[in-house]
Amino acid sequence: MTEEHFKKIISHSKEFGFIFPSSEIYDGLSATYDYGQNGVELKNNIKKYWWRSMVQMHENIVGIDAAIFMHPNTWKASGHIDAFNDPLIDNKDSKKRYRADVLIEDHILKIENKINKEIQKAKKRFGEEFNEKTFIQTNQNVLRRQKNIDSITKKMENAFNSDDLNSIYELIVELEIICPVSGTKNWTSVKQFNLMFQTELGSVSGESASIFLRPETAQGIFVNYLNVQKTGRKKIPFGIAQIGKAFRNEIIARQFIFRMREFEQMEMQFFISPGTQEKWYNHWKENRMNWHKSLGIAEESLRFHDHIKLAHYADAACDIEFKYPFGFKELEGIHSRTDFDLKQHENLSKKKLRYFDPEKNESYIPYVIETSIGLDRMFLALLSHSLKEEELKDGTFRTVLSLPYSLAPTKAAILPLVKKDGLSEKAKVIFNSLKAIFNCSYDEKDSIGKRYRRNDALGTPFCITVDYETSKDNSVTVRERDSMSQERIKIDELSKFIDSKVNMNLLF
Ligand code: GAP
């Protein structure tokens, strides 16, 4: 996947009503996007699949929908007021600001790419006899580069774990990292910057009335955990899931919908007894990776990445990374959050947040494993994975969005071959009979070939064409998106046929 593929995703998203730049008539607002008529359908389908997988399919997980505004003490307790910072560094020549850790990670990525090139070159040279494992273990260039990566990683780990901003600055200087814009190494020192948006509640300004837009949905779950546990008569282990907006004043908001200031998270907190966190951390790692694979995302486009710098609340953490057109980046986080959040809320609120475990006959503050996925990043991952330019047998090309059928915005397009001779009327009857069951579209404009192409680009799994034979045999031509094969199907059997292909249950 390349820069070119990324540009294609952005232009395709706009052209086909998936994503528009926000407030475009006013020249947009940086890093803010609106989901269009097809984007909202795809987004809703992703949410639905996540919700069904996490809530409906687990008898011990329930969902909530907490308010975005929370008592300001929530953020004091969670550590976000004191520690939700990014280490930033400015280039004095370009005046551009960067996250210091991202600059170092990008440098590591460049070395990794060199290793991969070396491997690919050797693979070509040795053909079938090539043994990748042995090559990595013995090739001097690879070994030297890997040693370099290990040493940078170690230095970075030490600097971040001890909050030593000066050492981070020195590492950037030592690695001779240059600003991609100015090309110079003229850096300022590294400083911390809080990412929360602050506003005033009501008309009174002043510290007591300051509130924050939530930077994560998780805290709405923590403060409600006992409400849910008691009213739902839940026994540990149990989980609470939530989908909702989160806000972060990201300094370098870029890469389309990958990093935005307003975005959506799908989070689940799994409450467990202390001491079982390793088991459940591994359980959720595997479960979440399988969820991504169930959507047909290629194994080589997904990987785990262990955190070097642990967040203030975690004793273990990793990301599931997806290979976006701009490289492997975080798609989802899995965090072992210990009892940090509940303990902090108990201390500050002075309310007991303990769980009485009838099996152990004791009270304790539960430990928590969290799975947290960015909905917008999942959306971008699906677009990156699905958008293809395909060469057909006749040498022509088609653009196809090969989304999993059950996530496609529109499941079937109903198309009269021509507008006249009663075909439109017949097609509308079919549309009306299917619209309550599936999200369908009706289209009679342009040639049938053009309408097929348009629906390929929208990811529509089935095109249903009403032609002159329809009134004779009560059948329609059904064209499948991926194979482009066509078959005649009786109108009465359409809904059963479509359901057998697009039902979300097929993903489980
Ligand atoms: N409750 C834990 C938490 O919020 P995080 O790793 O900071 O953890 C979780 O965020 C997920 O939210 C990320 O894996 C990413 O998918 C998404 N995310 C975070 N910041 C984002 C941003 N600025 N724009 C879009 N998605 C973002």
XYZ file of C-alpha atoms and ligand atoms in Angstrom:
535
model
C 0.000 0.000 0.000
C 1.295 3.374 -0.952
C 0.869 7.110 -0.669
C -1.009 6.913 -3.960
C -3.443 4.367 -2.531
C -4.025 6.701 0.413
C -4.842 9.624 -1.908
C -7.242 7.366 -3.767
C -8.999 6.439 -0.498
C -9.472 10.117 0.380
C -10.822 11.095 -3.030
C -13.005 7.963 -3.248
C -14.466 8.727 0.192
C -15.555 12.150 -0.965
C -16.718 11.201 -4.463
C -18.945 8.391 -3.191
C -20.437 10.092 -0.134
C -18.443 8.320 2.580
C -16.502 11.214 4.137
C -16.537 14.965 3.559
C -14.203 17.584 5.028
C -16.179 19.265 7.816
C -17.650 22.756 7.149
C -16.252 22.544 3.646
C -18.046 25.666 2.409
C -15.911 27.603 4.901
C -12.766 25.820 3.626
C -13.052 23.109 6.271
C -11.755 22.807 9.807
C -8.426 21.073 10.170
C -8.562 17.369 11.026
C -12.357 17.361 11.302
C -14.505 15.272 8.998
C -18.189 14.510 8.434
C -19.521 11.095 7.484
C -21.755 11.224 4.412
C -24.771 9.174 3.379
C -22.765 5.996 2.707
C -20.152 6.600 5.396
C -22.755 6.714 8.132
C -24.194 3.365 7.027
C -20.778 1.700 7.036
C -19.939 3.282 10.387
C -23.243 2.110 11.893
C -22.617 -1.410 10.592
C -19.147 -1.506 12.176
C -20.674 -0.349 15.471
C -23.387 -2.972 15.175
C -20.879 -5.771 14.555
C -18.697 -4.657 17.452
C -21.701 -4.336 19.786
C -23.063 -7.728 18.829
C -19.637 -9.363 19.192
C -18.854 -7.758 22.534
C -22.247 -7.370 24.237
C -24.797 -9.688 22.663
C -22.394 -12.623 22.270
C -21.166 -12.442 25.882
C -23.648 -13.168 28.612
C -21.389 -11.401 31.120
C -20.962 -8.138 29.174
C -23.545 -5.333 29.069
C -23.527 -1.908 27.452
C -24.101 1.653 28.647
C -24.230 5.124 27.134
C -22.743 7.674 29.539
C -22.744 11.461 29.136
C -19.807 13.179 27.455
C -19.634 15.786 30.217
C -18.488 14.372 33.538
C -17.741 15.838 36.934
C -14.299 17.534 36.680
C -13.009 15.385 39.543
C -13.331 12.388 37.214
C -10.323 13.677 35.296
C -8.408 14.566 38.426
C -8.897 11.005 39.682
C -8.096 9.351 36.356
C -4.820 11.274 36.103
C -5.782 13.017 32.880
C -5.408 16.513 34.343
C -1.887 15.809 35.555
C -0.585 13.234 33.122
C -2.520 13.214 29.843
C 0.297 14.880 27.971
C 2.209 14.444 24.774
C 5.956 15.125 24.669
C 6.297 17.737 21.946
C 9.249 19.197 20.115
C 9.340 22.090 17.634
C 11.582 22.541 14.647
C 12.837 26.130 14.820
C 13.091 26.533 11.057
C 9.791 25.103 9.834
C 7.965 26.079 13.071
C 6.315 22.634 12.856
C 5.517 20.750 16.045
C 5.986 16.981 16.415
C 5.417 14.300 18.998
C 8.912 13.380 20.136
C 8.079 9.667 20.538
C 6.602 9.543 17.023
C 9.774 11.068 15.536
C 11.847 8.332 17.185
C 9.388 5.578 16.239
C 9.402 6.754 12.609
C 13.202 6.580 12.687
C 12.987 2.975 13.933
C 10.450 2.210 11.203
C 12.924 3.399 8.567
C 15.523 0.929 9.879
C 12.892 -1.838 9.903
C 12.085 -1.037 6.280
C 15.765 -1.402 5.391
C 15.810 -4.840 7.040
C 12.706 -5.843 5.091
C 14.271 -4.689 1.821
C 17.355 -6.768 2.609
C 15.129 -9.822 3.195
C 13.152 -9.269 -0.022
C 16.385 -8.912 -2.009
C 17.753 -12.175 -0.602
C 14.431 -13.937 -1.205
C 14.665 -13.014 -4.882
C 18.311 -14.083 -5.096
C 17.963 -17.489 -3.400
C 14.476 -18.400 -4.612
C 12.905 -21.496 -3.068
C 15.993 -22.353 -1.014
C 15.677 -19.139 0.978
C 15.215 -19.601 4.717
C 14.072 -16.300 6.204
C 14.650 -17.275 9.837
C 18.251 -18.341 9.246
C 18.903 -15.262 7.118
C 17.676 -12.921 9.903
C 19.812 -14.755 12.455
C 23.018 -14.713 10.410
C 23.119 -11.838 7.919
C 25.560 -9.213 9.232
C 23.647 -6.191 7.879
C 20.380 -7.383 9.390
C 22.066 -8.165 12.722
C 23.733 -4.743 12.851
C 20.484 -2.944 12.057
C 18.511 -5.000 14.573
C 21.116 -4.206 17.244
C 20.695 -0.530 16.430
C 16.881 -0.788 16.799
C 17.251 -2.592 20.147
C 19.607 0.051 21.449
C 17.339 2.979 20.386
C 14.301 1.213 21.853
C 16.084 0.665 25.161
C 17.161 4.319 25.386
C 13.666 5.486 24.522
C 12.129 3.120 27.063
C 14.411 4.383 29.841
C 13.810 8.040 28.996
C 10.018 7.685 28.856
C 9.739 5.520 31.941
C 11.632 8.103 33.979
C 9.877 11.079 32.284
C 13.311 12.344 31.309
C 12.455 14.863 28.576
C 16.081 15.946 28.213
C 17.210 12.412 27.331
C 14.452 12.212 24.718
C 15.760 15.461 23.210
C 19.331 14.091 23.286
C 18.215 10.884 21.566
C 16.608 12.881 18.732
C 19.863 14.850 18.328
C 22.005 11.669 18.528
C 19.919 9.949 15.835
C 20.285 13.064 13.663
C 16.534 13.100 13.032
C 15.583 15.852 10.626
C 12.336 17.771 10.259
C 10.504 16.384 7.200
C 9.442 19.933 6.257
C 12.585 22.066 6.707
C 15.096 19.234 6.461
C 17.064 20.672 9.404
C 18.033 19.358 12.865
C 17.328 22.690 14.573
C 15.128 21.454 17.464
C 13.740 23.098 20.616
C 13.728 21.184 23.901
C 10.940 18.628 24.524
C 7.886 19.886 26.469
C 4.695 18.268 27.797
C 1.294 19.459 26.480
C -2.128 18.511 27.938
C -4.541 17.125 25.376
C -7.915 17.779 27.003
C -10.399 20.354 25.696
C -11.626 22.574 28.469
C -14.815 24.614 28.604
C -17.039 26.384 31.158
C -20.222 24.946 32.597
C -23.068 27.498 32.638
C -22.333 31.209 32.611
C -19.981 31.393 35.561
C -16.365 31.339 34.561
C -13.786 30.242 37.100
C -12.023 27.101 38.137
C -14.962 25.437 39.893
C -17.079 25.605 36.727
C -14.412 24.268 34.339
C -15.287 21.009 32.701
C -13.643 18.879 30.033
C -14.761 17.099 26.921
C -14.004 13.457 27.708
C -10.713 12.278 26.183
C -11.821 8.619 26.479
C -15.168 6.920 27.034
C -13.709 4.567 29.648
C -14.268 6.851 32.654
C -18.044 6.842 32.055
C -17.824 3.082 32.566
C -15.678 3.259 35.715
C -17.955 5.706 37.531
C -20.969 3.519 36.683
C -19.427 0.160 37.429
C -21.190 -0.354 40.763
C -24.528 0.895 39.377
C -24.334 -1.758 36.672
C -22.961 -4.460 38.938
C -25.724 -3.976 41.521
C -28.704 -3.349 39.232
C -27.572 -6.063 36.801
C -26.638 -8.492 39.637
C -23.321 -9.095 37.892
C -20.675 -11.406 39.228
C -16.987 -10.928 38.522
C -15.696 -11.432 35.848
C -18.044 -9.159 33.903
C -17.703 -6.391 31.358
C -19.256 -3.042 30.458
C -19.086 -1.781 26.879
C -19.693 1.631 25.407
C -19.514 3.403 22.055
C -19.178 7.170 21.987
C -17.343 10.334 21.077
C -14.035 11.334 22.605
C -12.071 14.541 22.162
C -8.352 15.273 22.217
C -6.558 18.461 21.314
C -4.087 16.578 19.143
C -1.173 18.708 18.070
C -0.441 16.829 14.941
C -3.871 15.835 13.769
C -3.347 14.476 10.274
C -3.583 11.443 8.026
C -7.262 11.929 7.224
C -9.542 10.258 9.801
C -6.622 8.435 11.458
C -5.896 11.160 14.011
C -8.701 13.606 14.674
C -9.604 15.947 17.510
C -13.156 14.588 17.682
C -13.437 10.856 17.164
C -15.381 7.827 18.306
C -14.260 4.967 20.521
C -15.671 1.507 21.154
C -14.426 0.473 24.577
C -15.015 -2.401 26.925
C -13.836 -2.644 30.528
C -13.666 -6.173 31.867
C -13.764 -6.319 35.681
C -11.802 -9.203 37.163
C -10.410 -10.378 40.468
C -6.858 -9.205 41.326
C -4.201 -11.691 40.256
C -6.083 -12.905 37.171
C -5.055 -9.987 34.968
C -2.422 -11.848 32.945
C -4.871 -14.587 31.983
C -7.594 -12.117 30.946
C -5.135 -9.786 29.183
C -4.041 -12.697 26.969
C -7.652 -13.797 26.503
C -8.748 -10.369 25.205
C -5.658 -9.973 23.049
C -6.553 -13.162 21.218
C -10.270 -12.407 21.120
C -9.782 -8.963 19.612
C -7.221 -10.110 17.040
C -9.679 -12.812 15.920
C -12.414 -10.175 15.611
C -10.312 -8.282 13.066
C -9.510 -11.451 11.183
C -13.206 -12.390 11.066
C -13.683 -9.358 8.799
C -11.348 -10.877 6.248
C -8.441 -8.546 6.991
C -5.266 -10.300 5.868
C -3.085 -11.682 8.639
C -0.001 -9.900 7.296
C -1.808 -6.544 7.654
C -2.265 -7.015 11.404
C 0.258 -7.283 14.217
C 0.661 -6.752 17.949
C 2.922 -4.006 19.220
C 3.841 -3.976 22.904
C 3.910 -0.526 24.490
C 7.330 0.796 25.380
C 5.954 3.671 27.416
C 3.123 2.402 29.594
C 0.228 4.828 30.213
C -0.064 6.062 33.775
C -2.770 3.489 34.552
C -1.406 0.283 32.962
C 0.753 -2.671 34.080
C 0.741 -4.190 30.573
C -0.433 -2.818 27.262
C -0.261 -3.514 23.567
C -1.748 -2.241 20.347
C -3.249 -4.139 17.503
C -1.661 -2.392 14.549
C -3.008 -2.331 11.020
C -0.918 -1.788 7.931
C -2.388 1.522 6.729
C -1.146 2.982 3.425
C 1.296 5.033 5.542
C 2.615 2.003 7.450
C 1.734 -0.100 10.511
C -0.111 2.099 13.047
C -2.278 1.633 16.128
C -5.839 0.554 15.466
C -6.833 -0.770 18.886
C -5.341 -0.788 22.370
C -5.560 -3.599 24.920
C -4.618 -2.463 28.390
C -4.296 -4.127 31.752
C -5.383 -1.116 33.836
C -4.962 -2.765 37.268
C -7.250 -1.256 39.952
C -5.836 2.208 39.234
C -9.008 3.967 38.063
C -11.449 2.537 40.606
C -9.007 3.116 43.447
C -8.493 6.713 42.386
C -12.256 7.313 42.116
C -12.771 5.726 45.522
C -10.137 8.007 47.057
C -11.444 11.201 45.542
C -15.200 10.555 45.777
C -14.952 8.919 49.232
C -17.505 6.376 47.979
C -16.762 2.679 48.394
C -16.287 1.061 44.989
C -15.510 -2.411 46.287
C -17.041 -5.611 45.052
C -18.077 -8.304 47.487
C -16.947 -11.613 46.056
C -19.296 -14.313 47.390
C -16.924 -17.085 46.307
C -13.929 -15.643 48.127
C -16.079 -14.128 50.883
C -14.132 -10.870 50.688
C -14.383 -7.361 49.281
C -11.904 -5.922 46.871
C -11.451 -3.321 44.154
C -11.601 -5.222 40.876
C -8.788 -5.159 38.340
C -9.650 -4.162 34.800
C -8.687 -5.286 31.316
C -9.693 -2.793 28.674
C -10.156 -3.175 24.941
C -10.334 0.173 23.162
C -10.753 0.555 19.439
C -11.084 3.772 17.441
C -14.172 3.514 15.257
C -12.786 5.969 12.706
C -9.506 4.046 12.519
C -11.477 0.825 11.958
C -13.380 2.595 9.201
C -10.095 3.673 7.589
C -8.637 0.168 7.982
C -11.650 -1.308 6.189
C -11.418 1.232 3.373
C -7.651 0.645 3.018
C -8.189 -3.101 2.902
C -11.198 -3.014 0.559
C -10.589 -0.346 -2.042
C -9.183 -2.009 -5.158
C -8.532 -1.219 -8.766
C -9.169 -4.482 -10.665
C -8.166 -5.327 -14.200
C -10.920 -7.261 -15.949
C -10.593 -10.000 -18.574
C -11.325 -7.534 -21.395
C -8.435 -5.300 -20.311
C -10.685 -2.613 -18.774
C -10.530 -1.623 -15.087
C -13.100 -1.356 -12.353
C -12.937 0.225 -8.906
C -14.402 -2.070 -6.302
C -14.890 -1.669 -2.589
C -14.790 -5.253 -1.405
C -16.186 -4.692 2.081
C -17.504 -7.705 3.986
C -21.055 -8.044 2.637
C -22.715 -7.585 6.002
C -20.932 -4.252 6.573
C -21.658 -2.791 3.127
C -23.721 0.432 3.312
C -26.281 -0.845 0.808
C -26.992 -4.537 0.484
C -28.848 -4.506 -2.823
C -29.384 -2.023 -5.643
C -32.629 -2.436 -7.565
C -32.127 -1.438 -11.189
C -34.673 -1.429 -14.011
C -32.851 -2.236 -17.252
C -34.597 0.767 -18.857
C -37.015 3.365 -17.511
C -39.845 2.567 -19.922
C -42.245 -0.317 -20.616
C -43.261 -0.731 -16.983
C -39.829 -1.911 -15.821
C -39.427 1.007 -13.397
C -42.781 0.232 -11.785
C -41.904 -3.431 -11.399
C -38.494 -2.537 -9.932
C -40.114 -0.173 -7.431
C -42.418 -2.951 -6.221
C -39.339 -5.115 -5.571
C -37.554 -2.203 -3.876
C -40.551 -1.603 -1.601
C -40.752 -5.262 -0.653
C -37.055 -5.453 0.275
C -36.450 -2.062 1.864
C -37.822 -3.045 5.271
C -35.414 -5.982 5.473
C -32.191 -4.595 3.967
C -30.774 -1.190 3.234
C -31.505 -1.036 -0.510
C -31.184 1.593 -3.205
C -33.177 2.232 -6.347
C -31.438 3.640 -9.422
C -32.688 4.088 -12.985
C -30.192 6.698 -14.250
C -27.417 5.862 -16.766
C -26.685 2.622 -18.612
C -26.842 -0.649 -16.681
C -23.050 -1.063 -17.041
C -22.425 2.329 -15.429
C -24.813 1.517 -12.602
C -22.984 -1.785 -11.957
C -19.664 0.083 -11.760
C -21.099 2.695 -9.430
C -22.387 0.005 -7.088
C -19.023 -1.820 -7.190
C -17.403 1.425 -6.048
C -19.945 1.743 -3.229
C -19.357 -1.848 -2.143
C -22.947 -2.980 -2.831
C -22.921 -6.813 -2.761
C -25.883 -7.354 -5.120
C -27.350 -5.577 -8.127
C -30.858 -6.738 -8.994
C -31.826 -6.012 -12.576
C -35.418 -5.999 -13.725
C -35.599 -6.715 -17.471
C -38.117 -7.675 -20.133
C -38.100 -11.322 -19.026
C -39.098 -10.392 -15.481
C -42.827 -10.057 -16.155
C -42.766 -13.392 -17.979
C -40.795 -15.542 -15.519
C -41.163 -13.513 -12.303
C -37.378 -13.577 -12.005
C -34.606 -10.975 -11.952
C -30.898 -11.020 -12.793
C -28.800 -10.877 -9.653
C -25.195 -9.771 -10.139
C -22.728 -10.434 -7.379
C -20.135 -7.739 -6.681
C -16.976 -9.807 -6.184
C -17.331 -12.514 -8.847
C -19.464 -10.314 -11.140
C -21.359 -13.525 -11.917
C -25.032 -13.212 -12.795
C -27.877 -15.596 -12.060
C -31.640 -15.574 -12.447
C -33.526 -15.662 -9.179
C -37.265 -15.775 -8.543
C -38.566 -12.526 -7.015
C -40.179 -14.515 -4.168
C -36.803 -15.980 -3.255
C -34.817 -12.721 -3.342
C -35.003 -11.844 0.320
C -33.975 -15.341 1.449
C -31.119 -15.369 -1.076
C -29.755 -11.956 -0.048
C -30.087 -12.761 3.643
C -28.072 -15.964 3.170
C -25.167 -13.832 1.915
C -25.295 -10.588 3.899
C -26.500 -11.658 7.328
C -24.081 -10.479 10.028
C -24.399 -13.855 11.750
C -22.183 -15.275 9.001
C -19.253 -13.353 10.519
C -19.501 -15.068 13.890
N -9.317 4.213 27.158
C -8.032 3.954 26.627
C -7.679 4.806 25.499
O -8.345 5.777 25.206
P -5.917 5.093 23.600
O -4.888 4.128 23.089
O -5.483 6.467 23.936
O -6.582 4.377 24.845
C -7.782 4.033 22.132
O -7.088 5.183 22.530
C -8.062 4.040 20.648
O -8.730 5.246 20.271
C -6.801 4.022 19.786
O -6.332 2.714 19.593
C -7.284 4.642 18.494
O -7.887 3.669 17.671
C -8.356 5.609 18.958
N -7.839 6.993 18.946
C -7.065 7.575 19.887
N -6.790 8.848 19.553
C -7.404 9.078 18.370
C -7.512 10.207 17.496
N -6.954 11.376 17.794
N -8.236 10.094 16.354
C -8.831 8.914 16.045
N -8.778 7.821 16.829
C -8.078 7.893 17.977
